[in-house]
Every structure is written in structure tokens, then in C-alpha cells.
Short mmCIF file of C-alpha atoms in Angstrom, two decimals:
data_model
loop_
_atom_site.label_atom_id
_atom_site.label_comp_id
_atom_site.label_asym_id
_atom_site.label_seq_id
_atom_site.Cartn_x
_atom_site.Cartn_y
_atom_site.Cartn_z
CA UNK A 131 140.62 -73.12 -31.60
CA UNK A 132 144.28 -73.18 -30.58
CA UNK A 133 143.38 -70.86 -27.71
CA UNK A 134 141.01 -73.55 -26.43
CA UNK A 135 143.65 -76.24 -26.93
CA UNK A 136 146.31 -74.34 -24.98
CA UNK A 137 143.82 -73.45 -22.24
CA UNK A 138 143.00 -77.12 -21.75
CA UNK A 139 146.68 -78.11 -21.89
CA UNK A 140 147.65 -75.40 -19.36
CA UNK A 141 144.87 -76.58 -17.05
CA UNK A 142 146.03 -80.20 -17.31
CA UNK A 143 149.66 -79.28 -16.53
CA UNK A 144 148.56 -76.99 -13.66
CA UNK A 145 146.40 -79.80 -12.20
CA UNK A 146 149.24 -82.34 -12.39
CA UNK A 147 151.56 -79.84 -10.70
CA UNK A 148 149.03 -79.30 -7.90
CA UNK A 149 148.74 -83.04 -7.22
CA UNK A 150 152.53 -83.60 -7.28
CA UNK A 151 153.05 -80.61 -4.98
CA UNK A 152 150.72 -82.19 -2.41
CA UNK A 153 148.56 -79.06 -2.27
CA UNK A 154 145.40 -80.92 -3.27
CA UNK A 155 145.44 -82.35 0.26
CA UNK A 156 143.66 -79.84 2.56
CA UNK A 157 145.40 -81.36 5.59
CA UNK A 158 148.79 -80.43 4.11
CA UNK A 159 147.68 -76.84 3.52
CA UNK A 160 146.41 -76.63 7.11
CA UNK A 161 149.82 -77.92 8.29
CA UNK A 162 151.44 -75.00 6.45
CA UNK A 163 149.11 -72.53 8.17
CA UNK A 164 149.71 -74.25 11.52
CA UNK A 165 152.95 -72.49 12.44
CA UNK A 166 152.59 -73.25 16.18
CA UNK A 167 152.13 -77.00 15.87
CA UNK A 168 153.78 -79.51 13.45
CA UNK A 169 154.50 -76.82 10.89
CA UNK A 170 154.96 -78.08 7.29
CA UNK A 171 156.76 -75.52 5.12
CA UNK A 172 156.11 -77.38 1.83
CA UNK A 173 153.75 -74.70 0.48
CA UNK A 174 156.61 -72.17 0.48
CA UNK A 175 158.55 -74.53 -1.82
CA UNK A 176 155.54 -74.87 -4.14
CA UNK A 177 155.15 -71.11 -4.44
CA UNK A 178 158.90 -70.57 -4.79
CA UNK A 179 159.15 -73.23 -7.52
CA UNK A 180 156.28 -71.62 -9.42
CA UNK A 181 157.59 -68.06 -8.98
CA UNK A 182 161.17 -68.82 -10.10
CA UNK A 183 159.71 -70.41 -13.25
CA UNK A 184 157.31 -67.59 -14.10
CA UNK A 185 159.43 -64.58 -13.11
CA UNK A 186 161.88 -64.63 -16.07
CA UNK A 187 159.04 -65.14 -18.56
CA UNK A 188 156.93 -62.31 -17.21
CA UNK A 189 160.05 -60.15 -17.38
CA UNK A 190 160.79 -61.12 -21.01
CA UNK A 191 157.16 -60.69 -22.11
CA UNK A 192 156.40 -57.54 -20.12
CA UNK A 193 156.57 -55.11 -23.03
CA UNK A 194 154.69 -57.27 -25.52
CA UNK A 195 151.10 -56.43 -26.48
CA UNK A 196 150.25 -59.70 -28.18
CA UNK A 197 150.61 -63.33 -27.12
CA UNK A 198 152.11 -66.05 -29.36
CA UNK A 199 148.58 -66.74 -30.60
CA UNK A 200 148.29 -63.03 -31.45
CA UNK A 201 145.78 -62.38 -28.66
CA UNK A 202 145.82 -59.19 -26.60
CA UNK A 203 147.94 -59.45 -23.46
CA UNK A 204 145.79 -58.42 -20.50
CA UNK A 205 147.45 -57.44 -17.24
CA UNK A 206 145.86 -55.90 -14.14
CA UNK A 207 146.16 -52.12 -14.25
CA UNK A 208 145.23 -51.31 -10.64
CA UNK A 209 148.08 -50.05 -8.50
CA UNK A 210 146.39 -48.66 -5.39
CA UNK A 211 146.07 -50.58 -2.14
CA UNK A 212 142.34 -50.15 -1.55
CA UNK A 213 139.99 -51.45 1.13
CA UNK A 214 138.57 -54.14 -1.15
CA UNK A 215 142.03 -55.68 -1.63
CA UNK A 216 142.74 -55.87 2.10
CA UNK A 217 139.24 -56.90 3.24
CA UNK A 218 138.85 -59.38 0.37
CA UNK A 219 142.24 -60.99 0.94
CA UNK A 220 141.56 -61.17 4.69
CA UNK A 221 138.24 -62.96 4.10
CA UNK A 222 139.88 -65.30 1.59
CA UNK A 223 142.57 -66.20 4.15
CA UNK A 224 139.93 -66.96 6.80
CA UNK A 225 138.07 -69.25 4.37
CA UNK A 226 141.37 -70.87 3.34
CA UNK A 227 142.17 -71.61 6.98
CA UNK A 228 138.69 -72.99 7.72
CA UNK A 229 138.95 -75.85 5.20
CA UNK A 230 142.47 -75.90 3.71
CA UNK A 231 141.11 -75.32 0.22
CA UNK A 232 141.78 -72.47 -2.18
CA UNK A 233 140.23 -72.26 -5.68
CA UNK A 234 142.82 -74.28 -7.67
CA UNK A 235 143.05 -77.30 -5.37
CA UNK A 236 139.28 -77.15 -4.75
CA UNK A 237 138.59 -77.55 -8.48
CA UNK A 238 141.31 -80.19 -8.99
CA UNK A 239 139.90 -82.11 -6.01
CA UNK A 240 136.84 -82.99 -8.10
CA UNK A 241 139.20 -85.74 -9.32
CA UNK A 242 138.98 -87.40 -5.87
CA UNK A 243 135.17 -87.72 -6.20
CA UNK A 244 134.61 -86.45 -2.66
CA UNK A 245 131.18 -84.81 -2.13
CA UNK A 246 132.67 -82.16 0.20
CA UNK A 247 134.48 -80.66 -2.79
CA UNK A 248 131.20 -79.94 -4.52
CA UNK A 249 129.77 -78.44 -1.34
CA UNK A 250 132.80 -76.14 -1.20
CA UNK A 251 132.55 -75.16 -4.90
CA UNK A 252 128.82 -74.39 -4.71
CA UNK A 253 129.46 -72.17 -1.67
CA UNK A 254 132.36 -70.54 -3.50
CA UNK A 255 130.15 -69.76 -6.50
CA UNK A 256 127.60 -68.22 -4.09
CA UNK A 257 130.33 -66.08 -2.53
CA UNK A 258 131.41 -64.89 -6.00
CA UNK A 259 127.83 -63.96 -6.84
CA UNK A 260 127.42 -62.01 -3.58
CA UNK A 261 130.73 -60.18 -4.23
CA UNK A 262 129.11 -58.47 -7.21
CA UNK A 263 126.71 -56.67 -4.85
CA UNK A 264 129.26 -55.55 -2.26
CA UNK B 140 159.13 -80.79 10.75
CA UNK B 141 156.25 -83.21 10.34
CA UNK B 142 155.44 -84.49 6.82
CA UNK B 143 157.73 -81.92 5.17
CA UNK B 144 158.10 -82.76 1.44
CA UNK B 145 160.38 -80.12 -0.12
CA UNK B 146 161.33 -82.09 -3.26
CA UNK B 147 157.81 -82.94 -4.43
CA UNK B 148 156.65 -79.46 -3.41
CA UNK B 149 159.37 -77.78 -5.48
CA UNK B 150 158.76 -80.15 -8.43
CA UNK B 151 155.02 -79.48 -8.31
CA UNK B 152 155.75 -75.74 -8.10
CA UNK B 153 157.97 -75.85 -11.20
CA UNK B 154 155.20 -77.67 -13.12
CA UNK B 155 152.57 -75.17 -11.93
CA UNK B 156 154.88 -72.33 -13.00
CA UNK B 157 155.29 -73.91 -16.46
CA UNK B 158 151.49 -74.07 -16.81
CA UNK B 159 151.21 -70.37 -15.89
CA UNK B 160 153.87 -69.50 -18.51
CA UNK B 161 152.19 -71.62 -21.20
CA UNK B 162 148.76 -70.12 -20.47
CA UNK B 163 150.04 -66.55 -20.42
CA UNK B 164 152.26 -66.79 -23.50
CA UNK B 165 149.43 -68.31 -25.57
CA UNK B 166 146.20 -66.69 -24.32
CA UNK B 167 147.74 -63.44 -23.02
CA UNK B 168 145.91 -63.83 -19.70
CA UNK B 169 147.14 -64.55 -16.19
CA UNK B 170 146.27 -67.98 -14.77
CA UNK B 171 144.45 -66.70 -11.70
CA UNK B 172 142.11 -69.54 -10.91
CA UNK B 173 139.53 -67.65 -8.84
CA UNK B 174 139.13 -65.25 -11.78
CA UNK B 175 138.92 -68.03 -14.36
CA UNK B 176 136.30 -69.84 -12.24
CA UNK B 177 134.27 -66.66 -11.71
CA UNK B 178 134.40 -65.76 -15.42
CA UNK B 179 133.53 -69.29 -16.51
CA UNK B 180 130.37 -69.03 -14.38
CA UNK B 181 129.31 -65.42 -14.77
CA UNK B 182 130.97 -63.91 -17.86
CA UNK B 183 130.50 -64.63 -21.54
CA UNK B 184 133.98 -63.50 -22.63
CA UNK B 185 136.51 -66.31 -23.24
CA UNK B 186 133.99 -68.74 -21.81
CA UNK B 187 135.13 -71.85 -23.73
CA UNK B 188 138.79 -71.16 -22.89
CA UNK B 189 137.95 -70.68 -19.20
CA UNK B 190 135.85 -73.83 -19.00
CA UNK B 191 138.51 -75.89 -20.77
CA UNK B 192 141.21 -74.64 -18.39
CA UNK B 193 139.05 -75.71 -15.42
CA UNK B 194 138.32 -79.03 -17.10
CA UNK B 195 142.09 -79.51 -17.47
CA UNK B 196 142.54 -78.89 -13.74
CA UNK B 197 140.37 -81.96 -13.13
CA UNK B 198 141.57 -84.14 -16.04
CA UNK B 199 145.26 -83.61 -15.12
CA UNK B 200 144.94 -85.22 -11.68
CA UNK B 201 142.67 -88.01 -13.00
CA UNK B 202 145.31 -88.85 -15.64
CA UNK B 203 148.03 -88.68 -13.01
CA UNK B 204 146.13 -91.10 -10.73
CA UNK B 205 145.62 -93.45 -13.66
CA UNK B 206 149.30 -93.70 -14.57
CA UNK B 207 150.71 -93.35 -11.06
CA UNK B 208 149.44 -96.15 -8.87
CA UNK B 209 150.65 -94.73 -5.55
CA UNK B 210 147.67 -93.28 -3.68
CA UNK B 211 147.40 -89.51 -3.30
CA UNK B 212 145.92 -88.35 -0.01
CA UNK B 213 142.87 -86.15 0.31
CA UNK B 214 142.14 -85.53 3.99
CA UNK B 215 139.69 -82.91 5.15
CA UNK B 216 138.58 -82.77 8.75
CA UNK B 217 136.35 -79.67 8.74
CA UNK B 218 132.62 -80.14 9.34
CA UNK B 219 130.16 -79.52 6.51
CA UNK B 220 129.19 -76.24 8.16
CA UNK B 221 132.79 -75.03 8.13
CA UNK B 222 133.25 -76.16 4.51
CA UNK B 223 130.20 -74.19 3.38
CA UNK B 224 131.41 -71.12 5.29
CA UNK B 225 134.94 -71.61 3.94
CA UNK B 226 133.77 -71.87 0.33
CA UNK B 227 131.61 -68.78 0.70
CA UNK B 228 134.46 -66.71 2.17
CA UNK B 229 136.93 -67.95 -0.47
CA UNK B 230 134.52 -66.98 -3.27
CA UNK B 231 133.63 -63.60 -1.77
CA UNK B 232 137.16 -62.77 -0.61
CA UNK B 233 139.00 -63.69 -3.81
CA UNK B 234 136.61 -61.63 -5.93
CA UNK B 235 136.74 -58.60 -3.62
CA UNK B 236 140.53 -58.88 -3.39
CA UNK B 237 140.93 -59.68 -7.09
CA UNK B 238 142.86 -62.91 -6.74
CA UNK B 239 143.84 -66.02 -4.84
CA UNK B 240 146.96 -68.13 -4.27
CA UNK B 241 147.58 -68.42 -8.03
CA UNK B 242 146.61 -64.93 -9.22
CA UNK B 243 148.19 -62.93 -6.40
CA UNK B 244 150.54 -65.53 -4.89
CA UNK B 245 152.20 -66.76 -8.08
CA UNK B 246 151.39 -64.45 -11.02
CA UNK B 247 151.34 -61.22 -8.99
CA UNK B 248 154.46 -61.80 -6.91
CA UNK B 249 156.49 -62.85 -9.96
CA UNK B 250 155.43 -59.60 -11.66
CA UNK B 251 156.53 -57.66 -8.54
CA UNK B 252 152.98 -56.32 -8.06
CA UNK B 253 152.76 -54.48 -4.74
CA UNK B 254 149.01 -55.20 -4.55
CA UNK B 255 149.64 -58.92 -4.92
CA UNK B 256 152.48 -58.97 -2.38
CA UNK B 257 150.25 -57.20 0.17
CA UNK B 258 147.31 -59.50 -0.68
CA UNK B 259 149.43 -62.64 -0.27
CA UNK B 260 150.86 -61.51 3.08
CA UNK B 261 147.32 -60.63 4.20
CA UNK B 262 145.70 -63.96 3.34
CA UNK B 263 148.57 -65.97 4.80
CA UNK B 264 148.30 -64.01 8.08
CA UNK B 265 144.50 -64.41 8.35
CA UNK B 266 144.83 -68.08 7.34
CA UNK B 267 147.41 -68.72 10.07
CA UNK B 268 145.27 -66.84 12.60
CA UNK B 269 142.15 -68.84 11.63
CA UNK B 270 143.96 -72.17 12.00
CA UNK B 271 145.41 -71.04 15.34
CA UNK B 272 141.95 -70.11 16.66
CA UNK B 273 140.39 -73.38 15.44
CA UNK B 274 143.19 -75.28 17.17
CA UNK B 275 142.33 -73.55 20.46
CA UNK B 276 138.81 -74.98 20.09
CA UNK B 277 140.26 -78.40 19.34
CA UNK B 278 139.00 -78.38 15.73
CA UNK B 279 142.44 -78.95 14.21
CA UNK B 280 145.16 -80.87 16.04
#
């Protein structure tokens, strides 16, 4: 129950942060990726703001096995730099550059009631499904 | 620099970071959105939690628009064909690579994960290259 409550609350706060940061606007994300023309470095400030907030907490919590709700702490165990990581991240970057949307902003953009968002999310779900067979 | 908004970007980043901390310290899981989206659709474990997080991602902005009367821009210039291709590559790529801007870019980097640092550098480079190529074809200005 409280796990559901905190999941919803975290999502709400994350969504508000995305809107305030300006990253729900695909045009702004494209301006970040456009280093040769009218570059907009805002995205670096968004990531830096998020990282300086999370870094001390991940450090403090790194040896804990249970969360405050007494749930198992699950962290990725993989350490190797495999082909899937590089190829997958490359493909993700290409898709990111084609539309200016990554998963978080794409989902939050449902709030703008723009049909293109749904088109993107349906395609994204298809890509996820295909990934299970590659 | 055109349309550079460091203050709102940093503020938004601090709020996003707080959400990641809240989610991790309560559920014990990293707030990687591509993973949460994929699990909400195709996995039974933690389904209600995953769906509620995604619901929050939508409710948060709607609430923000309601209380804050200044308009928030949403501009997308890509054609429907490019959007479909983009969505497909984002879905496929994030699942093959195990994360996106939130999972690798925020959670991973702040945990000093080498995999995430390499992934983030990789997707930023291919993103920049893609935008550069599209600009040569006059698709982005």
C-alpha cells in the first residue's frame, strides 16, 4: 500500500521536475543535441542538478539491503561493457535525436494531449517487445 | 546561446533528483523510466507500483499546468514517420542497453557505474550525430 503511494508520489514529483526543467519540450532537447547550431546547454544543468541530489543518497544507502519500507534494495549487478550496452545505447541515441523524446518526457507529454505522443509511445512499446527477441 | 535556461533547468534537475531519492529509499528500486515502462507493460512483478509511478509522471505536469497559468511549450517538428521510427528505436535501444536518460544518465552516473557512464556518452554522441545529419537534410534548423 505505502509502496504504491510512494511510487505515485515519486512519479508526480519527477513529472513536475521534468516540466520545470523544460525537458518535456522536444525542441529544447534537440537544441541540446544541436551543438553546431544554436546550442542550448540546459540539459546538462538538468542532469547535473539531478546527479548532485542523488549522489550523496546513493552513497549513504549503498550498503543497505532494505529500503525504508523494508523492501529489498535492487541494484544492477552487471559490470561488463558488452555489445548490447553499446549497440542499445547507440540506437537509443539515434531515436532520441530523431524526435527529441526519451521515455520520461514522452510519458509526461501525455499531459499535453498531443496525438504524436501516443504514436511515439506505441512505437516505443513495440520496440521493447522486439528487444526481447534480439 | 539561444534559449538557454540554466536556472529552471537546474531547479527541475534538483526536483527530478529528489524524486529519484524518494523512489529509491522507499521502494528500493532505481527510477529508470524505460525499465519501469517496460515492466509495467510486460512484467507482473511490482505492476501496480510501476503503473502508479507512470501515472504520476502524467498527473504531475497536469497539476503543474493547473496551478501555473504560464503556458509550457511542447514543440515537435519531426514527421509522423520519424516519430514512429524514433519511438521504436528508443524502445528497442533502451531495453538492449538496459537504461535511458534517467536510469543510466542520472541513477547510473550518480552511482559511478562505468556501464552507465559509457552508455550515456554513447547515446549523447549518436543523438548529436543524428541531429547533425537531419540538419544537413534541412529537417531541423
